[in-house]
Amino acid sequence: ETDRESLSRVTICDDGLDNNCVYPSPLCYTHKHNLCNGVPDCTDKSDEADCGNLMIESCIRKLGFRHGLTHRIPLSFVNDGVEDCVDGLDEKQGIWPVCTYPSFDRIIT
């Protein structure tokens, strides 16, 4: 078992938000709230590289280096089943424009 695997099972927050880590590149493993926050957290800056799918709306993220500051909401945060915004804006139903096809829903940016 690697350190990363053992850390991924540690829950600090009751909602498990601390376990939402991602690989923006093979060289970096970081919390998703560090993505597109204006501060490069990865040595290769990959956490700031793919920020084209940001919503117009902003919110205060629950976790991250710049906690308490308002950041635009990445499309991947919207309706993913995890409240990333302090006010839950990213999970509020009925406010995000959706394009529906018979087998899937897609948020429209």
C-alpha positions as a LaTeX table, in Angstrom:
\begin{tabular}{lrrr}
\hline
Residue & $x$ (\AA) & $y$ (\AA) & $z$ (\AA) \\
\hline
Glu1 & 0.00 & 0.00 & 0.00 \\
Thr2 & 1.34 & 3.41 & $-0.97$ \\
Asp3 & 1.11 & 6.56 & 1.12 \\
Arg4 & $-1.29$ & 8.01 & $-1.45$ \\
Glu5 & $-3.62$ & 4.99 & $-1.15$ \\
Ser6 & $-3.65$ & 5.15 & 2.64 \\
Leu7 & $-4.27$ & 8.92 & 2.58 \\
Ser8 & $-7.15$ & 8.52 & 0.14 \\
Arg9 & $-9.04$ & 6.52 & 2.78 \\
Val10 & $-8.58$ & 9.14 & 5.52 \\
Thr11 & $-11.66$ & 11.29 & 5.97 \\
Ile12 & $-11.18$ & 14.60 & 7.71 \\
Cys13 & $-14.48$ & 16.20 & 6.73 \\
Asp14 & $-17.85$ & 14.61 & 7.46 \\
Asp15 & $-18.91$ & 15.05 & 3.83 \\
Gly16 & $-15.76$ & 13.36 & 2.48 \\
Leu17 & $-14.86$ & 16.47 & 0.49 \\
Asp18 & $-11.22$ & 16.06 & 1.48 \\
Asn19 & $-11.04$ & 12.84 & $-0.56$ \\
Asn20 & $-11.75$ & 14.52 & $-3.91$ \\
Cys21 & $-8.22$ & 14.53 & $-5.27$ \\
Val22 & $-7.37$ & 14.38 & $-8.95$ \\
Tyr23 & $-4.41$ & 13.94 & $-11.28$ \\
Pro24 & $-4.25$ & 17.03 & $-13.51$ \\
Ser25 & $-1.10$ & 15.41 & $-14.93$ \\
Pro26 & 0.91 & 12.24 & $-14.27$ \\
Leu27 & 3.29 & 14.38 & $-12.18$ \\
Cys28 & 0.71 & 15.96 & $-9.89$ \\
Tyr29 & $-1.94$ & 14.75 & $-7.42$ \\
Thr30 & $-3.94$ & 17.54 & $-5.79$ \\
His31 & $-7.35$ & 18.38 & $-4.38$ \\
Lys32 & $-9.85$ & 19.41 & $-7.04$ \\
His33 & $-10.38$ & 22.77 & $-5.31$ \\
Asn34 & $-6.78$ & 23.63 & $-6.19$ \\
Leu35 & $-7.72$ & 23.45 & $-9.89$ \\
Cys36 & $-8.18$ & 26.76 & $-11.68$ \\
Asn37 & $-7.82$ & 28.86 & $-8.53$ \\
Gly38 & $-5.17$ & 31.17 & $-9.94$ \\
Val39 & $-2.34$ & 29.62 & $-7.91$ \\
Pro40 & $-0.12$ & 26.91 & $-9.44$ \\
Asp41 & $-0.01$ & 24.11 & $-6.87$ \\
Cys42 & 1.68 & 21.56 & $-9.16$ \\
Thr43 & 5.32 & 21.91 & $-10.14$ \\
Asp44 & 4.30 & 21.54 & $-13.80$ \\
Lys45 & 1.41 & 24.04 & $-13.31$ \\
Ser46 & $-1.03$ & 21.48 & $-14.73$ \\
Asp47 & $-3.65$ & 22.44 & $-12.12$ \\
Glu48 & $-3.98$ & 25.82 & $-13.87$ \\
Ala49 & $-3.62$ & 24.58 & $-17.47$ \\
Asp50 & $-7.09$ & 23.30 & $-18.43$ \\
Cys51 & $-9.36$ & 26.07 & $-17.20$ \\
Gly52 & $-11.38$ & 26.70 & $-20.34$ \\
Asn53 & $-14.60$ & 25.18 & $-18.98$ \\
Leu54 & $-15.35$ & 27.67 & $-16.22$ \\
Met55 & $-18.88$ & 28.83 & $-15.56$ \\
Ile56 & $-19.68$ & 32.55 & $-15.43$ \\
Glu57 & $-20.93$ & 32.09 & $-11.86$ \\
Ser58 & $-18.50$ & 32.22 & $-8.95$ \\
Cys59 & $-18.58$ & 30.86 & $-5.44$ \\
Ile60 & $-16.46$ & 30.40 & $-2.36$ \\
Arg61 & $-14.99$ & 26.88 & $-2.47$ \\
Lys62 & $-15.08$ & 24.80 & 0.69 \\
Leu63 & $-11.43$ & 23.75 & 0.49 \\
Gly64 & $-8.27$ & 24.83 & $-1.25$ \\
Phe65 & $-5.26$ & 27.07 & $-0.92$ \\
Arg66 & $-7.27$ & 30.26 & $-1.37$ \\
His67 & $-10.13$ & 29.22 & 0.93 \\
Gly68 & $-12.63$ & 32.00 & 1.49 \\
Leu69 & $-12.01$ & 33.72 & $-1.84$ \\
Thr70 & $-14.48$ & 33.65 & $-4.70$ \\
His71 & $-13.52$ & 31.62 & $-7.80$ \\
Arg72 & $-15.39$ & 30.79 & $-10.99$ \\
Ile73 & $-17.01$ & 27.37 & $-10.89$ \\
Pro74 & $-15.44$ & 24.70 & $-13.13$ \\
Leu75 & $-18.00$ & 22.84 & $-15.24$ \\
Ser76 & $-16.83$ & 19.57 & $-13.67$ \\
Phe77 & $-18.08$ & 20.78 & $-10.24$ \\
Val78 & $-21.67$ & 21.35 & $-11.45$ \\
Asn79 & $-24.13$ & 18.62 & $-10.44$ \\
Asp80 & $-21.38$ & 16.08 & $-9.69$ \\
Gly81 & $-23.01$ & 15.05 & $-6.40$ \\
Val82 & $-20.53$ & 16.93 & $-4.18$ \\
Glu83 & $-21.18$ & 20.42 & $-2.81$ \\
Asp84 & $-17.98$ & 22.25 & $-3.64$ \\
Cys85 & $-19.33$ & 25.74 & $-2.96$ \\
Val86 & $-19.97$ & 26.90 & 0.60 \\
Asp87 & $-23.53$ & 27.84 & $-0.37$ \\
Gly88 & $-24.07$ & 24.67 & $-2.46$ \\
Leu89 & $-24.57$ & 26.69 & $-5.65$ \\
Asp90 & $-22.80$ & 24.06 & $-7.77$ \\
Glu91 & $-25.40$ & 21.43 & $-6.81$ \\
Lys92 & $-28.59$ & 23.53 & $-6.88$ \\
Gln93 & $-31.15$ & 21.96 & $-9.17$ \\
Gly94 & $-33.02$ & 23.98 & $-11.76$ \\
Ile95 & $-30.55$ & 26.86 & $-12.10$ \\
Trp96 & $-28.09$ & 25.33 & $-14.58$ \\
Pro97 & $-29.11$ & 25.26 & $-18.27$ \\
Val98 & $-29.23$ & 21.63 & $-19.40$ \\
Cys99 & $-29.36$ & 20.14 & $-22.87$ \\
Thr100 & $-31.01$ & 16.71 & $-22.73$ \\
Tyr101 & $-30.64$ & 13.91 & $-25.22$ \\
Pro102 & $-32.44$ & 10.57 & $-24.71$ \\
Ser103 & $-29.54$ & 9.01 & $-22.82$ \\
Phe104 & $-27.68$ & 11.85 & $-21.07$ \\
Asp105 & $-27.85$ & 15.37 & $-19.63$ \\
Arg106 & $-25.22$ & 17.97 & $-20.41$ \\
Ile107 & $-24.69$ & 21.30 & $-18.66$ \\
Ile108 & $-24.52$ & 24.18 & $-21.12$ \\
Thr109 & $-21.80$ & 26.75 & $-20.46$ \\
\hline
\end{tabular}
